[in-house]
Amino acid sequence: MIHAAKFYYILNKKETFYLLNKYKENSLNIVLEKISNQFKGITAWISDNIDNMLKYSTNSIDKIFVNVSVDFILLLEKADILESDFSKVSDILSKFSFELLGEYDYNLLTLTKLEYRYDALISDEDKKIIFELCKKTFKKNGHYNKTTEFSTTAYFHAKPISATLYDKEKERVDKHQQVKPYEKGRLRYEVRLFSRHFSYMKYSQKWKMERDLKNYFKEDMFKRYMEKYFNKFLFLENYHTYESAVNIIKYSGYRDATRKSLISFLDYVNKYGIENAKKRYKPNTYKNHIDKLKILNIAPLLVSKAEIAPRDYIENPLSFLKK
């Protein structure tokens, strides 16, 4: 559900002086490293420039931004992080806060980034097909742009939020890193929330949600973000061949005119792609076709018969998000 997060805290002169004296160091980064080493999965640091200035004078800077990154998998030593793990996470972060600031309260750390993740165990053949579908889908949808520079990675991004799809095992291999058991054969779906989004959620009339890790450490929030941002480009329904999709439509309960209209829509998608189809059809007509295909569990991203023979479709790894 959740993979990692980043926070910050602003140290004042008094707090900085206290930490340097407590640990008998003239480098705040060394102090932060000593504190971080007490906790698996937590790393705290400041910029090297600021640290160098502190070595000459602790009075030279009034406020110091301390960055804190947390890897929840390392923190809890388990691969699947669940909503029920929050009490343990908050306890560890509060203990870290106590070591750093002398107060047992994780909320003293301001949340600036959060990564949700879902790892799907699928074959290399199906991974390849899904990355090909990434190339077929929209180049732009709303404020979100698609980037597919690499054969095993696709980005769907905007400033406050980004969604990334990548082959986790291959990423490890390419970086010459050890592949962990829970990463083997996995296609990772990842949504990253950034500081600007947390501000929006706090001040919007709809949400009015405090920038508190507790509010985002929830199964329903994980599903909401995964559904919303991957559905924009990859949909949640299964990926069929054109022939399979047409066959399902023909034997559906829709009236004859609707069946003909849907087949005509898919025929256009098959020839010219989903992006051109969205431009060609009026918004209400396009939405109506997409909604009717959803009911039949057909994504309007079609795979070729040759790619998946003898199968007619491949299951969408995100189908569990369908309401």
XYZ file of N, CA, C and O in Angstrom, residues 115-305:
764
model
N 4.644 8.043 -1.170
C 4.597 7.112 -2.293
C 3.704 5.921 -1.962
O 3.976 5.171 -1.031
N 2.627 5.776 -2.745
C 1.794 4.580 -2.691
C 2.334 3.596 -3.730
O 2.825 4.001 -4.793
N 2.198 2.308 -3.432
C 2.675 1.333 -4.409
C 1.783 0.101 -4.441
O 1.177 -0.281 -3.436
N 1.716 -0.511 -5.616
C 1.081 -1.826 -5.764
C 1.968 -2.656 -6.670
O 2.301 -2.231 -7.780
N 2.394 -3.824 -6.211
C 3.259 -4.705 -6.990
C 2.440 -5.870 -7.535
O 1.898 -6.674 -6.768
N 2.359 -5.951 -8.866
C 1.609 -7.032 -9.516
C 2.578 -8.098 -10.003
O 3.568 -7.788 -10.678
N 2.300 -9.341 -9.650
C 3.127 -10.468 -10.095
C 2.558 -10.978 -11.414
O 1.499 -11.609 -11.446
N 3.245 -10.667 -12.509
C 2.767 -11.101 -13.824
C 3.957 -11.563 -14.661
O 5.113 -11.295 -14.344
N 3.667 -12.248 -15.759
C 4.723 -12.801 -16.611
C 5.447 -11.691 -17.375
O 4.910 -10.601 -17.586
N 6.666 -11.987 -17.813
C 7.427 -11.030 -18.613
C 6.694 -10.714 -19.915
O 6.743 -9.583 -20.412
N 6.003 -11.719 -20.453
C 5.242 -11.524 -21.697
C 4.146 -10.481 -21.500
O 3.980 -9.570 -22.321
N 3.413 -10.584 -20.386
C 2.330 -9.634 -20.132
C 2.858 -8.249 -19.753
O 2.235 -7.230 -20.068
N 4.015 -8.215 -19.090
C 4.639 -6.917 -18.809
C 4.920 -6.183 -20.120
O 4.633 -4.989 -20.259
N 5.488 -6.894 -21.069
C 5.827 -6.304 -22.358
C 4.583 -5.757 -23.049
O 4.597 -4.647 -23.611
N 3.484 -6.509 -22.987
C 2.233 -6.086 -23.621
C 1.701 -4.814 -22.956
O 1.261 -3.874 -23.634
N 1.751 -4.770 -21.625
C 1.234 -3.598 -20.904
C 2.066 -2.359 -21.216
O 1.521 -1.255 -21.380
N 3.378 -2.518 -21.357
C 4.202 -1.358 -21.721
C 3.927 -0.906 -23.154
O 4.032 0.287 -23.466
N 3.550 -1.833 -24.015
C 3.140 -1.452 -25.370
C 1.828 -0.668 -25.323
O 1.632 0.278 -26.082
N 0.936 -1.060 -24.414
C -0.324 -0.328 -24.257
C -0.076 1.082 -23.729
O -0.819 2.006 -24.049
N 0.972 1.226 -22.908
C 1.343 2.561 -22.420
C 1.676 3.488 -23.591
O 1.378 4.687 -23.552
N 2.285 2.939 -24.622
C 2.630 3.741 -25.801
C 1.381 4.105 -26.601
O 1.321 5.155 -27.242
N 0.371 3.219 -26.541
C -0.850 3.431 -27.321
C -1.802 4.432 -26.674
O -2.655 5.001 -27.356
N -1.693 4.605 -25.370
C -2.673 5.440 -24.674
C -2.384 6.927 -24.883
O -1.465 7.310 -25.605
N -3.156 7.783 -24.235
C -3.060 9.226 -24.425
C -1.647 9.763 -24.149
O -0.984 9.323 -23.211
N -1.242 10.739 -24.939
C -0.002 11.461 -24.647
C -0.238 12.478 -23.538
O 0.673 12.797 -22.770
N -1.465 12.948 -23.466
C -1.846 13.940 -22.457
C -3.302 13.725 -22.092
O -4.132 13.479 -22.965
N -3.594 13.794 -20.802
C -4.979 13.671 -20.346
C -5.171 14.655 -19.201
O -4.622 14.477 -18.119
N -5.936 15.723 -19.458
C -6.086 16.771 -18.463
C -4.756 17.474 -18.256
O -4.078 17.869 -19.206
N -4.346 17.609 -16.993
C -3.065 18.259 -16.672
C -1.902 17.270 -16.687
O -0.766 17.646 -16.403
N -2.189 16.022 -17.026
C -1.175 14.972 -16.913
C -0.582 14.624 -18.270
O -1.290 14.477 -19.264
N 0.740 14.492 -18.287
C 1.472 14.146 -19.501
C 2.088 12.764 -19.360
O 2.472 12.342 -18.268
N 2.204 12.091 -20.494
C 2.803 10.756 -20.509
C 4.227 10.834 -21.034
O 4.514 11.561 -21.984
N 5.120 10.063 -20.406
C 6.491 9.920 -20.892
C 6.824 8.437 -20.938
O 6.696 7.736 -19.925
N 7.220 7.943 -22.104
C 7.613 6.531 -22.229
C 8.962 6.459 -22.933
O 9.079 5.937 -24.034
N 9.975 6.986 -22.267
C 11.315 7.012 -22.852
C 11.998 5.645 -22.807
O 12.873 5.342 -23.599
N 11.589 4.829 -21.869
C 12.229 3.527 -21.677
C 11.225 2.402 -21.938
O 10.030 2.574 -21.769
N 11.727 1.243 -22.317
C 10.849 0.131 -22.692
C 10.139 -0.496 -21.497
O 9.136 -1.176 -21.651
N 10.670 -0.253 -20.288
C 10.062 -0.877 -19.098
C 9.655 0.146 -18.046
O 9.553 -0.178 -16.867
N 9.422 1.388 -18.469
C 8.983 2.439 -17.548
C 8.054 3.401 -18.276
O 8.311 3.758 -19.429
N 6.985 3.810 -17.594
C 6.079 4.819 -18.139
C 5.728 5.795 -17.026
O 5.455 5.378 -15.891
N 5.765 7.084 -17.346
C 5.438 8.126 -16.368
C 4.171 8.862 -16.805
O 4.008 9.195 -17.980
N 3.300 9.126 -15.845
C 2.112 9.941 -16.071
C 2.163 11.022 -14.995
O 1.937 10.748 -13.823
N 2.499 12.242 -15.382
C 2.930 13.179 -14.345
C 2.351 14.583 -14.506
O 2.050 15.045 -15.600
N 2.213 15.241 -13.345
C 1.919 16.662 -13.222
C 2.679 17.128 -11.988
O 3.276 16.312 -11.275
N 2.662 18.422 -11.688
C 3.476 18.929 -10.585
C 3.072 18.379 -9.215
O 3.936 17.992 -8.425
N 1.775 18.340 -8.865
C 1.442 17.903 -7.506
C 1.398 16.394 -7.313
O 1.537 15.896 -6.204
N 1.217 15.630 -8.406
C 1.069 14.173 -8.318
C 1.672 13.533 -9.565
O 1.551 14.074 -10.658
N 2.306 12.376 -9.390
C 2.785 11.624 -10.553
C 2.483 10.146 -10.351
O 2.450 9.655 -9.223
N 2.247 9.463 -11.466
C 2.039 8.014 -11.440
C 3.114 7.380 -12.312
O 3.419 7.893 -13.395
N 3.694 6.295 -11.835
C 4.774 5.629 -12.571
C 4.509 4.135 -12.613
O 4.088 3.534 -11.625
N 4.766 3.553 -13.767
C 4.647 2.114 -13.953
C 6.004 1.606 -14.409
O 6.552 2.110 -15.399
N 6.570 0.634 -13.700
C 7.889 0.142 -14.112
C 8.125 -1.294 -13.648
O 7.482 -1.796 -12.720
N 9.045 -1.940 -14.349
C 9.450 -3.309 -14.033
C 10.446 -3.234 -12.877
O 11.599 -2.852 -13.065
N 9.987 -3.578 -11.682
C 10.821 -3.415 -10.491
C 12.043 -4.313 -10.507
O 13.150 -3.879 -10.139
N 11.881 -5.543 -10.933
C 13.021 -6.459 -10.970
C 14.089 -5.955 -11.945
O 15.281 -5.948 -11.633
N 13.667 -5.515 -13.126
C 14.621 -5.026 -14.118
C 15.334 -3.775 -13.628
O 16.526 -3.582 -13.883
N 14.607 -2.904 -12.906
C 15.236 -1.702 -12.361
C 16.386 -2.073 -11.429
O 17.466 -1.477 -11.486
N 16.158 -3.060 -10.562
C 17.217 -3.515 -9.650
C 18.423 -4.062 -10.420
O 19.570 -3.760 -10.112
N 18.125 -4.889 -11.427
C 19.196 -5.509 -12.214
C 20.004 -4.442 -12.948
O 21.241 -4.472 -12.963
N 19.306 -3.473 -13.551
C 19.986 -2.407 -14.295
C 20.886 -1.565 -13.396
O 21.906 -1.024 -13.848
N 20.503 -1.437 -12.123
C 21.294 -0.645 -11.172
C 22.316 -1.505 -10.430
O 22.980 -1.033 -9.510
N 22.411 -2.780 -10.834
C 23.340 -3.731 -10.206
C 23.064 -3.856 -8.701
O 23.986 -3.928 -7.880
N 21.783 -3.882 -8.368
C 21.366 -4.034 -6.975
C 20.716 -5.401 -6.767
O 20.217 -6.016 -7.714
N 20.728 -5.846 -5.525
C 20.122 -7.133 -5.201
C 18.606 -7.063 -5.385
O 17.952 -6.129 -4.917
N 18.046 -8.066 -6.060
C 16.597 -8.152 -6.230
C 16.020 -8.841 -5.005
O 16.365 -9.984 -4.698
N 15.160 -8.148 -4.287
C 14.560 -8.718 -3.085
C 13.424 -9.664 -3.456
O 12.820 -9.507 -4.521
N 13.141 -10.653 -2.601
C 12.119 -11.658 -2.942
C 10.778 -11.061 -3.366
O 10.138 -11.552 -4.297
N 10.345 -9.984 -2.708
C 9.043 -9.401 -3.030
C 9.086 -8.514 -4.282
O 8.062 -7.955 -4.687
N 10.266 -8.415 -4.927
C 10.402 -7.619 -6.151
C 10.509 -8.486 -7.405
O 10.365 -7.991 -8.519
N 10.732 -9.786 -7.242
C 10.913 -10.682 -8.380
C 9.619 -10.804 -9.193
O 8.566 -11.107 -8.652
N 9.742 -10.542 -10.481
C 8.602 -10.680 -11.382
C 7.528 -9.624 -11.214
O 6.446 -9.745 -11.785
N 7.833 -8.556 -10.465
C 6.798 -7.560 -10.157
C 6.777 -6.393 -11.145
O 7.815 -5.871 -11.538
N 5.557 -6.020 -11.494
C 5.290 -4.790 -12.214
C 4.772 -3.812 -11.171
O 3.743 -4.050 -10.546
N 5.513 -2.728 -10.958
C 5.146 -1.805 -9.880
C 4.336 -0.619 -10.397
O 4.757 0.077 -11.324
N 3.188 -0.415 -9.769
C 2.367 0.766 -9.985
C 2.603 1.689 -8.789
O 2.402 1.286 -7.644
N 3.018 2.912 -9.056
C 3.404 3.820 -7.978
C 2.792 5.199 -8.199
O 2.851 5.748 -9.302
N 2.186 5.747 -7.152
C 1.654 7.111 -7.193
C 2.381 7.929 -6.141
O 2.449 7.523 -4.980
N 2.901 9.087 -6.554
C 3.641 9.957 -5.642
C 2.877 11.261 -5.435
O 2.495 11.925 -6.405
N 2.678 11.595 -4.177
C 2.031 12.857 -3.817
C 3.111 13.814 -3.326
O 3.966 13.434 -2.530
N 3.032 15.075 -3.781
C 4.032 16.067 -3.412
C 3.423 17.173 -2.555
O 2.206 17.259 -2.376
N 4.287 18.017 -2.025
C 3.904 19.016 -1.031
C 2.726 19.882 -1.460
O 1.815 20.143 -0.683
N 2.730 20.294 -2.713
C 1.657 21.152 -3.209
C 0.288 20.488 -3.083
O -0.718 21.140 -2.814
N 0.249 19.176 -3.281
C -1.019 18.454 -3.170
C -1.506 18.414 -1.726
O -2.705 18.548 -1.464
N -0.591 18.232 -0.783
C -0.984 18.219 0.631
C -1.578 19.574 1.035
O -2.524 19.634 1.823
N -1.013 20.641 0.488
C -1.552 21.976 0.770
C -2.958 22.119 0.196
O -3.858 22.668 0.848
N -3.134 21.620 -1.024
C -4.460 21.664 -1.642
C -5.479 20.910 -0.794
O -6.595 21.398 -0.540
N -5.111 19.716 -0.348
C -6.031 18.895 0.442
C -6.379 19.557 1.771
O -7.487 19.403 2.294
N -5.443 20.309 2.310
C -5.672 20.971 3.604
C -6.627 22.155 3.465
O -7.512 22.352 4.314
N -6.491 22.915 2.401
C -7.255 24.164 2.292
C -8.466 24.088 1.363
O -9.245 25.036 1.301
N -8.635 22.973 0.653
C -9.790 22.873 -0.240
C -11.073 22.726 0.578
O -11.101 22.088 1.632
N -12.140 23.299 0.098
C -13.425 23.215 0.784
C -13.953 21.785 0.799
O -14.650 21.381 1.723
N -13.594 21.014 -0.223
C -14.080 19.634 -0.317
C -13.436 18.727 0.730
O -14.103 17.903 1.354
N -12.129 18.866 0.951
C -11.406 17.920 1.792
C -11.110 18.459 3.197
O -11.373 17.778 4.173
N -10.498 19.635 3.286
C -10.118 20.196 4.582
C -9.378 19.154 5.435
O -9.699 18.924 6.603
N -8.391 18.508 4.832
C -7.677 17.398 5.461
C -6.284 17.837 5.892
O -5.490 18.307 5.074
N -5.996 17.708 7.161
C -4.699 18.118 7.695
C -3.564 17.312 7.062
O -3.725 16.155 6.686
N -2.396 17.957 6.981
C -1.205 17.316 6.420
C -0.613 16.378 7.471
O 0.471 16.614 8.006
N -1.335 15.329 7.742
C -0.983 14.362 8.779
C -0.865 12.995 8.123
O -1.780 12.557 7.405
N 0.253 12.302 8.346
C 0.460 10.980 7.748
C -0.713 10.053 8.019
O -1.089 9.244 7.162
N -1.318 10.176 9.178
C -2.446 9.317 9.565
C -3.587 9.390 8.553
O -4.250 8.384 8.267
N -3.820 10.576 8.000
C -4.929 10.770 7.062
C -4.704 10.083 5.726
O -5.663 9.797 4.999
N -3.441 9.833 5.387
C -3.114 9.214 4.104
C -2.743 7.729 4.249
O -2.653 7.025 3.243
N -2.559 7.309 5.471
C -2.157 5.925 5.744
C -3.413 5.052 5.836
O -3.631 4.358 6.830
N -4.221 5.100 4.785
C -5.507 4.406 4.793
C -5.719 3.665 3.479
O -5.344 4.149 2.410
N -6.339 2.503 3.583
C -6.599 1.669 2.411
C -7.462 2.400 1.381
O -7.201 2.330 0.175
N -8.483 3.119 1.846
C -9.368 3.793 0.896
C -8.662 4.936 0.167
O -8.948 5.206 -1.007
N -7.717 5.614 0.841
C -6.962 6.671 0.181
C -5.999 6.072 -0.849
O -5.835 6.608 -1.956
N -5.354 4.973 -0.497
C -4.479 4.261 -1.432
C -5.249 3.886 -2.703
O -4.804 4.154 -3.824
N -6.428 3.301 -2.527
C -7.228 2.880 -3.681
C -7.709 4.083 -4.486
O -7.750 4.042 -5.718
N -8.051 5.155 -3.787
C -8.541 6.358 -4.466
C -7.474 6.910 -5.415
O -7.760 7.213 -6.579
N -6.251 7.048 -4.920
C -5.191 7.617 -5.748
C -4.787 6.666 -6.874
O -4.545 7.106 -8.004
N -4.687 5.381 -6.593
C -4.339 4.410 -7.627
C -5.387 4.405 -8.737
O -5.056 4.436 -9.935
N -6.647 4.362 -8.343
C -7.736 4.323 -9.325
C -7.773 5.587 -10.155
O -7.843 5.558 -11.390
N -7.692 6.733 -9.480
C -7.846 8.009 -10.164
C -6.745 8.279 -11.179
O -7.010 8.709 -12.316
N -5.503 7.998 -10.822
C -4.400 8.432 -11.671
C -3.928 7.394 -12.676
O -3.386 7.764 -13.723
N -4.155 6.106 -12.433
C -3.842 5.118 -13.467
C -5.015 4.932 -14.423
O -4.824 4.638 -15.605
N -6.234 5.111 -13.921
C -7.411 4.988 -14.777
C -7.412 6.049 -15.876
O -7.980 5.855 -16.944
N -6.765 7.189 -15.640
C -6.690 8.260 -16.638
C -6.034 7.782 -17.930
O -6.366 8.265 -19.018
N -5.080 6.856 -17.811
C -4.317 6.424 -18.976
C -4.478 4.939 -19.308
O -4.484 4.566 -20.478
N -4.570 4.086 -18.286
C -4.526 2.638 -18.530
C -5.839 1.920 -18.244
O -5.946 0.719 -18.484
N -6.823 2.643 -17.723
C -8.135 2.063 -17.421
C -8.013 0.924 -16.397
O -6.909 0.562 -16.001
N -9.143 0.382 -15.975
C -9.140 -0.672 -14.957
C -9.702 -1.989 -15.485
O -9.665 -3.007 -14.790
N -10.213 -1.949 -16.704
C -10.832 -3.140 -17.275
C -9.783 -4.006 -17.984
O -8.646 -3.581 -18.189
N -10.185 -5.204 -18.386
C -9.255 -6.134 -19.030
C -8.914 -5.684 -20.444
O -9.699 -5.006 -21.120
N -7.717 -6.106 -20.891
C -7.215 -5.733 -22.214
C -7.503 -6.869 -23.202
O -6.901 -7.939 -23.137
N -8.430 -6.614 -24.115
C -8.889 -7.629 -25.064
C -8.295 -7.416 -26.452
O -7.853 -6.326 -26.799
N -8.343 -8.478 -27.247
C -8.114 -8.317 -28.683
C -9.374 -7.679 -29.265
O -10.451 -7.711 -28.650
N -9.230 -7.118 -30.444
C -10.395 -6.507 -31.105
C -11.484 -7.557 -31.310
O -12.667 -7.305 -31.040
N -11.087 -8.751 -31.762
C -12.049 -9.819 -32.040
C -12.793 -10.239 -30.774
O -14.021 -10.452 -30.795
N -12.073 -10.354 -29.659
C -12.691 -10.747 -28.395
C -13.675 -9.688 -27.909
O -14.784 -10.007 -27.477
N -13.269 -8.418 -27.991
C -14.138 -7.327 -27.546
C -15.416 -7.268 -28.376
O -16.518 -7.111 -27.839
N -15.282 -7.402 -29.690
C -16.456 -7.370 -30.575
C -17.394 -8.528 -30.259
O -18.625 -8.364 -30.224
N -16.817 -9.689 -30.007
C -17.636 -10.863 -29.688
C -18.440 -10.665 -28.406
O -19.622 -11.031 -28.327
N -17.807 -10.065 -27.381
C -18.502 -9.784 -26.114
C -19.645 -8.800 -26.338
O -20.743 -8.965 -25.801
N -19.387 -7.788 -27.155
C -20.417 -6.779 -27.440
C -21.597 -7.407 -28.175
O -22.766 -7.141 -27.862
N -21.297 -8.269 -29.148
C -22.356 -8.908 -29.941
C -23.306 -9.724 -29.072
O -24.510 -9.780 -29.326
N -22.760 -10.357 -28.031
C -23.580 -11.215 -27.177
C -23.987 -10.528 -25.865
O -24.446 -11.174 -24.933
N -23.788 -9.209 -25.827
C -24.193 -8.454 -24.632
C -25.702 -8.202 -24.655
O -26.375 -8.466 -25.656
N -26.196 -7.669 -23.569
C -27.623 -7.372 -23.468
C -28.008 -6.023 -24.045
O -29.174 -5.617 -23.943
N -27.047 -5.311 -24.642
C -27.347 -4.008 -25.218
C -28.242 -4.161 -26.450
O -28.174 -5.174 -27.168
N -29.043 -3.149 -26.725
C -29.895 -3.194 -27.917
C -29.022 -3.102 -29.164
O -27.861 -2.685 -29.109
N -29.572 -3.466 -30.282
C -28.820 -3.615 -31.528
C -28.090 -2.328 -31.928
O -26.910 -2.366 -32.317
N -28.758 -1.188 -31.804
C -28.137 0.089 -32.205
C -26.927 0.390 -31.328
O -25.907 0.898 -31.822
N -27.025 0.070 -30.041
C -25.908 0.310 -29.115
C -24.733 -0.601 -29.451
O -23.572 -0.169 -29.450
N -25.033 -1.863 -29.751
C -23.964 -2.800 -30.110
C -23.219 -2.339 -31.360
O -21.983 -2.357 -31.412
N -23.972 -1.909 -32.358
C -23.338 -1.428 -33.599
C -22.480 -0.190 -33.337
O -21.383 -0.051 -33.884
N -22.992 0.706 -32.491
C -22.259 1.931 -32.165
C -20.959 1.621 -31.432
O -19.912 2.221 -31.714
N -21.006 0.684 -30.481
C -19.805 0.309 -29.724
C -18.774 -0.371 -30.615
O -17.562 -0.118 -30.504
N -19.237 -1.232 -31.509
C -18.315 -1.918 -32.422
C -17.662 -0.911 -33.364
O -16.457 -0.984 -33.645
N -18.446 0.059 -33.824
C -17.899 1.112 -34.683
C -16.842 1.931 -33.940
O -15.794 2.279 -34.495
N -17.111 2.215 -32.655
C -16.163 2.957 -31.817
C -14.858 2.178 -31.662
O -13.762 2.727 -31.846
N -14.975 0.880 -31.350
C -13.771 0.058 -31.175
C -13.019 -0.121 -32.495
O -11.786 -0.230 -32.506
N -13.755 -0.165 -33.582
C -13.114 -0.267 -34.895
C -12.238 0.965 -35.152
O -11.096 0.845 -35.631
N -12.753 2.130 -34.769
C -11.983 3.356 -34.927
C -10.765 3.349 -33.992
O -9.652 3.722 -34.393
N -10.971 2.930 -32.742
C -9.873 2.833 -31.771
C -8.789 1.881 -32.289
O -7.588 2.170 -32.198
N -9.210 0.757 -32.851
C -8.273 -0.248 -33.341
C -7.420 0.286 -34.488
O -6.230 -0.038 -34.605
N -8.019 1.156 -35.311
C -7.301 1.688 -36.476
C -6.474 2.936 -36.153
O -5.356 3.099 -36.642
N -7.044 3.819 -35.307
C -6.434 5.137 -35.126
C -5.997 5.465 -33.693
O -5.365 6.501 -33.463
N -6.353 4.585 -32.734
C -5.917 4.802 -31.358
C -6.934 5.549 -30.512
O -7.801 6.269 -31.026
N -6.808 5.381 -29.191
C -7.773 5.956 -28.254
C -7.708 7.480 -28.231
O -8.724 8.157 -28.057
N -6.512 8.041 -28.413
C -6.390 9.503 -28.357
C -7.138 10.168 -29.509
O -7.855 11.157 -29.319
N -7.007 9.605 -30.699
C -7.731 10.147 -31.848
C -9.233 9.915 -31.719
O -10.036 10.748 -32.163
N -9.607 8.801 -31.102
C -11.031 8.530 -30.894
C -11.643 9.572 -29.963
O -12.773 10.040 -30.189
N -10.912 9.944 -28.925
C -11.420 10.951 -27.996
C -11.596 12.301 -28.677
O -12.506 13.076 -28.357
N -10.725 12.606 -29.648
C -10.830 13.859 -30.391
C -11.981 13.813 -31.395
O -12.647 14.820 -31.643
N -12.210 12.648 -31.970
C -13.212 12.519 -33.037
C -14.634 12.578 -32.499
O -15.516 13.212 -33.094
N -14.867 11.893 -31.366
C -16.228 11.796 -30.831
C -16.537 12.977 -29.912
O -15.654 13.498 -29.227
N -17.791 13.375 -29.884
C -18.228 14.410 -28.950
C -18.022 13.901 -27.526
O -18.166 12.692 -27.284
N -17.694 14.784 -26.579
C -17.391 14.349 -25.206
C -18.450 13.429 -24.591
O -18.091 12.403 -23.992
N -19.721 13.757 -24.736
C -20.776 12.910 -24.155
C -20.852 11.551 -24.823
O -21.077 10.533 -24.162
N -20.658 11.533 -26.145
C -20.688 10.260 -26.885
C -19.503 9.394 -26.493
O -19.645 8.186 -26.266
N -18.330 10.024 -26.423
C -17.119 9.289 -26.023
C -17.298 8.681 -24.634
O -17.046 7.485 -24.421
N -17.752 9.497 -23.693
C -17.952 9.028 -22.312
C -18.982 7.896 -22.262
O -18.809 6.913 -21.529
N -20.029 8.024 -23.043
C -21.075 6.996 -23.074
C -20.517 5.661 -23.549
O -20.822 4.596 -22.987
N -19.672 5.708 -24.583
C -19.054 4.474 -25.092
C -18.118 3.856 -24.053
O -18.128 2.635 -23.843
N -17.310 4.701 -23.418
C -16.372 4.203 -22.408
C -17.140 3.569 -21.245
O -16.765 2.486 -20.759
N -18.202 4.217 -20.798
C -18.997 3.699 -19.674
C -19.627 2.350 -20.012
O -19.686 1.452 -19.165
N -20.114 2.210 -21.242
C -20.737 0.939 -21.642
C -19.701 -0.178 -21.775
O -19.973 -1.342 -21.460
N -18.512 0.173 -22.223
C -17.431 -0.819 -22.291
C -16.995 -1.241 -20.888
O -16.641 -2.410 -20.664
N -17.018 -0.304 -19.945
C -16.681 -0.631 -18.553
C -17.588 -1.731 -18.011
O -17.142 -2.651 -17.330
N -18.863 -1.602 -18.298
C -19.838 -2.592 -17.821
C -19.502 -3.982 -18.356
O -19.685 -4.997 -17.672
N -18.946 -4.033 -19.562
C -18.566 -5.313 -20.176
C -17.142 -5.727 -19.816
O -16.643 -6.742 -20.300
N -16.489 -4.941 -18.960
C -15.107 -5.196 -18.527
C -14.137 -5.213 -19.706
O -13.246 -6.056 -19.799
N -14.306 -4.218 -20.598
C -13.421 -4.063 -21.758
C -12.731 -2.704 -21.675
O -13.395 -1.670 -21.654
N -11.416 -2.714 -21.636
C -10.652 -1.461 -21.698
C -10.502 -1.067 -23.166
O -10.278 -1.933 -24.019
N -10.614 0.222 -23.496
C -10.480 0.649 -24.895
C -9.019 0.761 -25.343
O -8.666 1.638 -26.118
N -8.191 -0.106 -24.819
C -6.805 -0.262 -25.272
C -6.696 -1.710 -25.743
O -6.749 -2.640 -24.922
N -6.577 -1.908 -27.033
C -6.679 -3.249 -27.604
C -5.306 -3.859 -27.857
O -4.362 -3.167 -28.235
N -5.226 -5.160 -27.617
C -3.986 -5.902 -27.884
C -4.170 -6.707 -29.162
O -5.289 -7.087 -29.523
N -3.076 -6.964 -29.853
C -3.178 -7.731 -31.102
C -3.316 -9.219 -30.796
O -2.808 -9.719 -29.787
N -4.005 -9.889 -31.672
C -4.243 -11.332 -31.499
C -2.916 -12.096 -31.460
O -2.753 -13.044 -30.689
